[in-house]
PDB file of C-alpha atoms in Angstrom:
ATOM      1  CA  UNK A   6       2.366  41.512  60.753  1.00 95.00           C
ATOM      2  CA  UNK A   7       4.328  39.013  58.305  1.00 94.00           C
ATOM      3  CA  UNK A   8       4.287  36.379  60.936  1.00 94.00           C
ATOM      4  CA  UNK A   9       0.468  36.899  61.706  1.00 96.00           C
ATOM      5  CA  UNK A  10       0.244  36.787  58.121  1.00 95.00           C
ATOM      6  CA  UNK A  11       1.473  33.325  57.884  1.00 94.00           C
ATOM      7  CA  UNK A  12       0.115  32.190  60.433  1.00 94.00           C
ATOM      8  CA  UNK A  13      -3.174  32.476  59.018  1.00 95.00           C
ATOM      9  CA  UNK A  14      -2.231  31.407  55.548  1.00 95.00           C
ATOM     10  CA  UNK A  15      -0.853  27.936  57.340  1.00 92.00           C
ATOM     11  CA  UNK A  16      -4.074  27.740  59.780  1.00 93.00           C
ATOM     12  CA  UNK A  17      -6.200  28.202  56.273  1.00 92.00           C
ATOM     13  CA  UNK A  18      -3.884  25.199  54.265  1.00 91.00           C
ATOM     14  CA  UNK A  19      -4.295  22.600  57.358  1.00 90.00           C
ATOM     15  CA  UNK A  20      -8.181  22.025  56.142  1.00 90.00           C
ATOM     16  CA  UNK A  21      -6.173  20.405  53.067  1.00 91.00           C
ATOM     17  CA  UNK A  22      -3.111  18.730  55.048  1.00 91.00           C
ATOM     18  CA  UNK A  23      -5.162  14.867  55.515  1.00 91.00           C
ATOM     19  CA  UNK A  24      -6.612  14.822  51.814  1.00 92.00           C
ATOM     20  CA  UNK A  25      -3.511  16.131  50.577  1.00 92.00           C
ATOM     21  CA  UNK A  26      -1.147  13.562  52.523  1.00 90.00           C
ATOM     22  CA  UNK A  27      -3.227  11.029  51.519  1.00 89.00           C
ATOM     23  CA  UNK A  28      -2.786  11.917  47.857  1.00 90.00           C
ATOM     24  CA  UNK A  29       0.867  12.286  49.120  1.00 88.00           C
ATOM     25  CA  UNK A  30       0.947   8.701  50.429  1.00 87.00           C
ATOM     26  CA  UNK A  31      -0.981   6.620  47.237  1.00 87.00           C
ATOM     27  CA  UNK A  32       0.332   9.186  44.323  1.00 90.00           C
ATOM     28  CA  UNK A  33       3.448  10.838  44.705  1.00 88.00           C
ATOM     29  CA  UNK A  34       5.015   9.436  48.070  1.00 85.00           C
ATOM     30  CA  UNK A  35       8.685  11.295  47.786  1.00 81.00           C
ATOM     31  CA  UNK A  36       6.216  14.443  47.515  1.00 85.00           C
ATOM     32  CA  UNK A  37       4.900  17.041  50.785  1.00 83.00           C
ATOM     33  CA  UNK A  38       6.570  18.176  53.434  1.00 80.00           C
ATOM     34  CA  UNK A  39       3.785  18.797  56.268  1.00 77.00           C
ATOM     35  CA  UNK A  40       6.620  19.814  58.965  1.00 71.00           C
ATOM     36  CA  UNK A  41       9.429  21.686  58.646  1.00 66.00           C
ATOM     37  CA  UNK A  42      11.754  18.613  59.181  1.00 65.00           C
ATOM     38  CA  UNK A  43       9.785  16.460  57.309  1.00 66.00           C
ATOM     39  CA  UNK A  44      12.288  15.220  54.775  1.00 63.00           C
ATOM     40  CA  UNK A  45      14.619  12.581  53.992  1.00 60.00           C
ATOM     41  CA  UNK A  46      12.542   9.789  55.285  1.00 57.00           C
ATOM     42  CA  UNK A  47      14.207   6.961  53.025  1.00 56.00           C
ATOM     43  CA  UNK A  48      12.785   4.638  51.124  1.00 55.00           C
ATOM     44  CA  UNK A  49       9.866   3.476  54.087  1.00 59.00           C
ATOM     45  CA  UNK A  50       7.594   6.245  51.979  1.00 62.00           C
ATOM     46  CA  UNK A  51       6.218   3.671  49.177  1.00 63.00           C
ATOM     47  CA  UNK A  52       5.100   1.380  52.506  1.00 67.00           C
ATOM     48  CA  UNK A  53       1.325   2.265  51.906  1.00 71.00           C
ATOM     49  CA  UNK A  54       1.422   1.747  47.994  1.00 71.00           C
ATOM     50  CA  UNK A  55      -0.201  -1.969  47.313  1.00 75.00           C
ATOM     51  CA  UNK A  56      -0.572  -1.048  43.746  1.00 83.00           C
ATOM     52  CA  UNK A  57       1.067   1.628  41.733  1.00 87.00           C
ATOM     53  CA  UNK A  58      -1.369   2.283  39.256  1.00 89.00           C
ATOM     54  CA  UNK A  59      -1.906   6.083  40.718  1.00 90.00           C
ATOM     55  CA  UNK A  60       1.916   6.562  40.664  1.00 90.00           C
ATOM     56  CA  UNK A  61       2.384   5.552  36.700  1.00 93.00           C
ATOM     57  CA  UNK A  62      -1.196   7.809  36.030  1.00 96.00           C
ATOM     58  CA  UNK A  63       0.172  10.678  37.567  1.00 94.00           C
ATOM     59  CA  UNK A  64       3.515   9.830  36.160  1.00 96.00           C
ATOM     60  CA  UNK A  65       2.046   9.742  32.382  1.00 97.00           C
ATOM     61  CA  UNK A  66       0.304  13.291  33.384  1.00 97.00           C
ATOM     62  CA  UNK A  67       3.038  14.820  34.212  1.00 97.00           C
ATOM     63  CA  UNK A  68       4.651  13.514  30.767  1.00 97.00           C
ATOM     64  CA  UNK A  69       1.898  14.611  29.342  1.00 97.00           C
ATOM     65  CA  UNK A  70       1.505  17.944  29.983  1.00 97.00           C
ATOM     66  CA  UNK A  71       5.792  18.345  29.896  1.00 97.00           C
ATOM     67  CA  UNK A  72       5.648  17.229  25.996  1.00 97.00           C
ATOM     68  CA  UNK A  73       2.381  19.218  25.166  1.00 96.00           C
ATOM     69  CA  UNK A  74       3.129  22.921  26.950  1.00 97.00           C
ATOM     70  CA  UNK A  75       6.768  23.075  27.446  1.00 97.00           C
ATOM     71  CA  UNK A  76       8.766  20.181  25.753  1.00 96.00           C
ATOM     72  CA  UNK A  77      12.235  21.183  25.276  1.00 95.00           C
ATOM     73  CA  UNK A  78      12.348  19.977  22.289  1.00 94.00           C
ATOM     74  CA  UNK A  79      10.644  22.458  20.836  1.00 94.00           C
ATOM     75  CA  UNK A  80       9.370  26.104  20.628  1.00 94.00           C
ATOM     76  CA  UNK A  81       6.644  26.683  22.664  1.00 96.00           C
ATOM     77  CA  UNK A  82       6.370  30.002  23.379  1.00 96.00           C
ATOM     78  CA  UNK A  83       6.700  33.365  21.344  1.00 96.00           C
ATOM     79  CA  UNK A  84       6.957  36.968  22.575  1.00 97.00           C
ATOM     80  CA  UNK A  85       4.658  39.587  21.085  1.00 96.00           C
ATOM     81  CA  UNK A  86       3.370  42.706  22.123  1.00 96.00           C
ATOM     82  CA  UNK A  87      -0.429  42.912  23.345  1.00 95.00           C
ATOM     83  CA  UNK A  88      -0.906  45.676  20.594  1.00 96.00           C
ATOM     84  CA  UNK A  89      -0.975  43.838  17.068  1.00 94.00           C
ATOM     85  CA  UNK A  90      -0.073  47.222  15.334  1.00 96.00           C
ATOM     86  CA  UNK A  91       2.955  46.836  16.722  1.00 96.00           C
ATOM     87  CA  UNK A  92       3.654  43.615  15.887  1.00 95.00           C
ATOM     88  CA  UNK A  93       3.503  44.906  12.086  1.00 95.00           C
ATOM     89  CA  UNK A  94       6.629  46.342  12.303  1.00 97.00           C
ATOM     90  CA  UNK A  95       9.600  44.531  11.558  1.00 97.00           C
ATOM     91  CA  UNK A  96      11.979  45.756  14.456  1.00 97.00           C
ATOM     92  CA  UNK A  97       9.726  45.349  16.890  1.00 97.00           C
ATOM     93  CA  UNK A  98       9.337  41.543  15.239  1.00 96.00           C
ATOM     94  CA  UNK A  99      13.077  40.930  15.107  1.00 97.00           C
ATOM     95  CA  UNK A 100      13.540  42.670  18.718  1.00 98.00           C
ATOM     96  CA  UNK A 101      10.971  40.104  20.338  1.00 98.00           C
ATOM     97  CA  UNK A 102      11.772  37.097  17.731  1.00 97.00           C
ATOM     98  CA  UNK A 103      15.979  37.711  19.200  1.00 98.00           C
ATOM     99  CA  UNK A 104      14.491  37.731  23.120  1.00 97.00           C
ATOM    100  CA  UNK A 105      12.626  34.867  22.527  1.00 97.00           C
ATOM    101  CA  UNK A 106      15.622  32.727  21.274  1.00 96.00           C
ATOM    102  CA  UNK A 107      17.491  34.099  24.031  1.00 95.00           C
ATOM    103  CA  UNK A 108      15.085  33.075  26.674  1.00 95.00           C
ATOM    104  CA  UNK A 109      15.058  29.630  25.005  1.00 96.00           C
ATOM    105  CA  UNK A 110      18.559  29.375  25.320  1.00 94.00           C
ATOM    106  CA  UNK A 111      18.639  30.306  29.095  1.00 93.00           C
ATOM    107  CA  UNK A 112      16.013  27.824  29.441  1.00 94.00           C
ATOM    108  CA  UNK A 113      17.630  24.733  28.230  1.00 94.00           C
ATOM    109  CA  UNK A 114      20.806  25.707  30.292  1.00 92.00           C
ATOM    110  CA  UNK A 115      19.346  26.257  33.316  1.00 94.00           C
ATOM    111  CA  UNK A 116      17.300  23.613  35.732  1.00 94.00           C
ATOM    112  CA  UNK A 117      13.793  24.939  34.459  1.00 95.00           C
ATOM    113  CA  UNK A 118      12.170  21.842  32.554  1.00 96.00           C
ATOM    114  CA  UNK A 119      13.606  19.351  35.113  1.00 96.00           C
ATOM    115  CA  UNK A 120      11.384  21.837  37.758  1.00 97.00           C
ATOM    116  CA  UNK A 121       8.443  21.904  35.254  1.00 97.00           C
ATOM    117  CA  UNK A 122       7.807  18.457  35.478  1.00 97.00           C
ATOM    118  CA  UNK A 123       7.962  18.241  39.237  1.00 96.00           C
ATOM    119  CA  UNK A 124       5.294  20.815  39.152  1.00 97.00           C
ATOM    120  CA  UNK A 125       3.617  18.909  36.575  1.00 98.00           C
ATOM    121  CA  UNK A 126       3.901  15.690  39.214  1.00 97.00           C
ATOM    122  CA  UNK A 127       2.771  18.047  41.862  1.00 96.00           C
ATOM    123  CA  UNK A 128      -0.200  19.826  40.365  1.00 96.00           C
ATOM    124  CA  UNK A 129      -1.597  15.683  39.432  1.00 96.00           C
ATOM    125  CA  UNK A 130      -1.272  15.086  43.292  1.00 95.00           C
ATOM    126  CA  UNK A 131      -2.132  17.901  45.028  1.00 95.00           C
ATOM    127  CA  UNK A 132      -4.113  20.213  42.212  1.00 93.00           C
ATOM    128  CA  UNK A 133      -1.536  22.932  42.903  1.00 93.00           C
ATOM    129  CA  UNK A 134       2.428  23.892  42.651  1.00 95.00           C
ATOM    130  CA  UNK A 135       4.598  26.676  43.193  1.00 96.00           C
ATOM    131  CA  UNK A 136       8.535  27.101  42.396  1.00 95.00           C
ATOM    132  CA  UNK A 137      11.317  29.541  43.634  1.00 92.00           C
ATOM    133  CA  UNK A 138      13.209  31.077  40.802  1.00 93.00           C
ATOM    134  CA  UNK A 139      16.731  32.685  41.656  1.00 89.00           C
ATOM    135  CA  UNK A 140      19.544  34.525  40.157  1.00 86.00           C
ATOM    136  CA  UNK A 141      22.049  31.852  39.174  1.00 84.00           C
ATOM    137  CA  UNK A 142      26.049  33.107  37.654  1.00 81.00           C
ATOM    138  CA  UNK A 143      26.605  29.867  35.592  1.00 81.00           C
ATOM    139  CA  UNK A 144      22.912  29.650  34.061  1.00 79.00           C
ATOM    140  CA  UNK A 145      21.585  32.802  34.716  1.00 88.00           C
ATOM    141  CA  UNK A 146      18.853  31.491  36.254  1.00 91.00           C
ATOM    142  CA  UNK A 147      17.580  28.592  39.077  1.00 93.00           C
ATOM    143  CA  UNK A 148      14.655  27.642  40.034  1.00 95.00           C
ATOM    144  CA  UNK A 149      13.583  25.024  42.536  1.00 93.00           C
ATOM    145  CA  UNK A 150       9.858  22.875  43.036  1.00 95.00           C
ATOM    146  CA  UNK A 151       8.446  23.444  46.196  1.00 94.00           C
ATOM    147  CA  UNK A 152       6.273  20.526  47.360  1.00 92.00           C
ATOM    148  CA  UNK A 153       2.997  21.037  48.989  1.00 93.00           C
ATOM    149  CA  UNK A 154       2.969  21.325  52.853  1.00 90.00           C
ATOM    150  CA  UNK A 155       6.254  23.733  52.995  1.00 90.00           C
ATOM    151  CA  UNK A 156       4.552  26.742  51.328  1.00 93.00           C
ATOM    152  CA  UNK A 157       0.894  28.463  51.577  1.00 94.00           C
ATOM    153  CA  UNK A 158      -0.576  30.875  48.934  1.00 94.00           C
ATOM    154  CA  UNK A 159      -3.327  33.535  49.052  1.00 94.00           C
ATOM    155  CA  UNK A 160      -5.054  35.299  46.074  1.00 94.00           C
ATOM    156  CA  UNK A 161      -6.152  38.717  45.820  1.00 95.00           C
ATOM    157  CA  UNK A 162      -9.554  39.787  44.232  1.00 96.00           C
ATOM    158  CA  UNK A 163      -8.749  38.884  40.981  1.00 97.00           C
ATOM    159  CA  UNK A 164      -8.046  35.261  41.439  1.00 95.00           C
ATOM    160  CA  UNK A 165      -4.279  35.815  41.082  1.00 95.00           C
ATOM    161  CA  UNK A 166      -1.484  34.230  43.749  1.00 94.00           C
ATOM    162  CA  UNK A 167      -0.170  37.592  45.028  1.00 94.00           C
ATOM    163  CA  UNK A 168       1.673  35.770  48.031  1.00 95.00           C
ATOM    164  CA  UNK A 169       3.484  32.965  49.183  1.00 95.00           C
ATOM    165  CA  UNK A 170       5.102  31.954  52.352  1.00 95.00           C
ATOM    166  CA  UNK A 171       7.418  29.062  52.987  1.00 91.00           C
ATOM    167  CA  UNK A 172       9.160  27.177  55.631  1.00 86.00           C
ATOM    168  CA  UNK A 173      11.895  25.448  55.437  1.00 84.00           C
ATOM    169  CA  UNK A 174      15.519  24.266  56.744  1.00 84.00           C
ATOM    170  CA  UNK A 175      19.311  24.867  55.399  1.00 86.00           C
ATOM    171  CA  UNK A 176      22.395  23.926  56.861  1.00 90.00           C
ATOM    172  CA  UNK A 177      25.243  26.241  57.871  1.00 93.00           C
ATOM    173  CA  UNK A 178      26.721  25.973  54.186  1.00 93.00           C
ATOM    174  CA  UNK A 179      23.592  27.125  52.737  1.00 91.00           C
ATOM    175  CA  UNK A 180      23.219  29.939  54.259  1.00 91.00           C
ATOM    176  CA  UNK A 181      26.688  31.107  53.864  1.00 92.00           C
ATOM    177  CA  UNK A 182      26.521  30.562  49.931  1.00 88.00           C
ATOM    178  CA  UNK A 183      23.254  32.103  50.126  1.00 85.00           C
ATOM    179  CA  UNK A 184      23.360  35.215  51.557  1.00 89.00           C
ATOM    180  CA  UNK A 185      27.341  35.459  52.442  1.00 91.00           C
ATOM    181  CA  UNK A 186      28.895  34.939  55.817  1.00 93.00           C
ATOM    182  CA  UNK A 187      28.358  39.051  56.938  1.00 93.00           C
ATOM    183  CA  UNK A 188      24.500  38.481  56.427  1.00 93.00           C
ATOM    184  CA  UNK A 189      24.750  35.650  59.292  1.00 91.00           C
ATOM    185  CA  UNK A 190      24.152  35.999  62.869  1.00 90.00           C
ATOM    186  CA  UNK A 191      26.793  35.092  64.844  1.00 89.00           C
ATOM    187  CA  UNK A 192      25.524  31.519  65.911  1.00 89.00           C
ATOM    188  CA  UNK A 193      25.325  30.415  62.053  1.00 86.00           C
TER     189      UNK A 193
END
C-alpha cells in the first residue's frame, strides 16, 4: 500500500520535474535531486548560468526572510496558550516564558537556522521545502533540508501536508549509526 502510495505521489510531482529543474539549473544549481543518485555532480552544475542575477535574487530572499522570521539574533517566537484567560495567570506565564527560552537555547545549539535558510533558498526556487528533524544526543535535536526532487508531499482536505515520502541513498556507515548494526540485513 505504502509503495503504491508513493508511487503515485512521485507520478503526481513529475508534472513539476522540467519547470522545477529549470529553476534548479538558472537559480539554485547545487539544489534538486531528480534521481536517487543524483548528487555530487561537482562543480559542472553552474555550466548553464550566463548571468547570476537569479542566484544573488534568490540569495537576498533567502536573507531576507532568515533576518525577518527567524534571525538568531533575536526572539522571534513566544509560547502562549490559545485561551487568553490563561495567559492571565502568572504560572502559566512563567511556565511558557521558561519553555520558550529553553527552546531558544536548543535552537541556537543545534543545526536549525543553518537548515532554515536552505529552506528559505529552496522555497525562492522551487515555491516549496520540507526538512527531516531527528533526535540528536549532543544538541538534542537535528534536522536536515531536503531538496526538491528526493521527496513528494500530499495534503489532506484541509490544505495541510499530512505526508511525505523520500528517496534517498546512505552508505554502510550510515546506516549502522543510524539504526545500529542488529537493525541491518545481513548484506549491509
Amino acid at each position: 500500500k505504502l509503495k503504491k502510495r508513493k508511487a503515485a505521489l512521485y507520478q503526481e510531482r513529475q508534472s513539476w520535474d522540467a519547470r522545477a529543474k529549470e529553476c534548479s539549473k538558472f537559480v539554485l544549481p547545487r539544489a534538486g535531486r531528480f534521481a536517487v543518485t543524483d548528487r555530487n555532480k561537482g562543480d559542472n552544475r553552474y555550466s548553464g548560468v550566463y548571468d547570476n542575477a537569479a542566484i544573488r535574487a534568490n540569495r537576498v530572499l533567502a536573507a531576507g526572510m532568515m533576518a525577518g522570521m527567524t534571525s538568531p539574533a533575536r526572539p522571534w517566537f513566544r509560547l502562549a496558550t490559545p485561551d487568553p484567560k490563561l495567559m492571565e495567570i502568572d504560572a502559566v506565564r512563567l511556565w511558557l516564558d521558561g519553555v520558550t527560552k529553553l527552546m531558544r537555547t536548543v535552537f541556537a545549539k543545534s543545526n536549525l537556522y543553518k537548515t532554515l535558510h536552505s529552506m528559505y533558498e529552496e522555497l525562492g526556487c522551487f515555491g516549496t521545502a520540507a526538512a527531516y528533524v531527528s533526535k540528536d544526543f549532543d544538541s538534542l535535536v537535528h534536522s536536515q533540508a531536503l531538496t526538491f526532487g528526493e521527496y513528494a508531499v500530499a495534503q489532506n482536505s484541509k490544505g495541510r501536508v499530512d505526508t511525505l515520502f523520500r528517496e534517498y541513498q546512505c552508505t554502510v556507515g550510515q546506516l549502522v549509526d543510524e539504526f545500529g548494526i542488529d537493525a541491518c540485513s545481513e548484506s549491509v
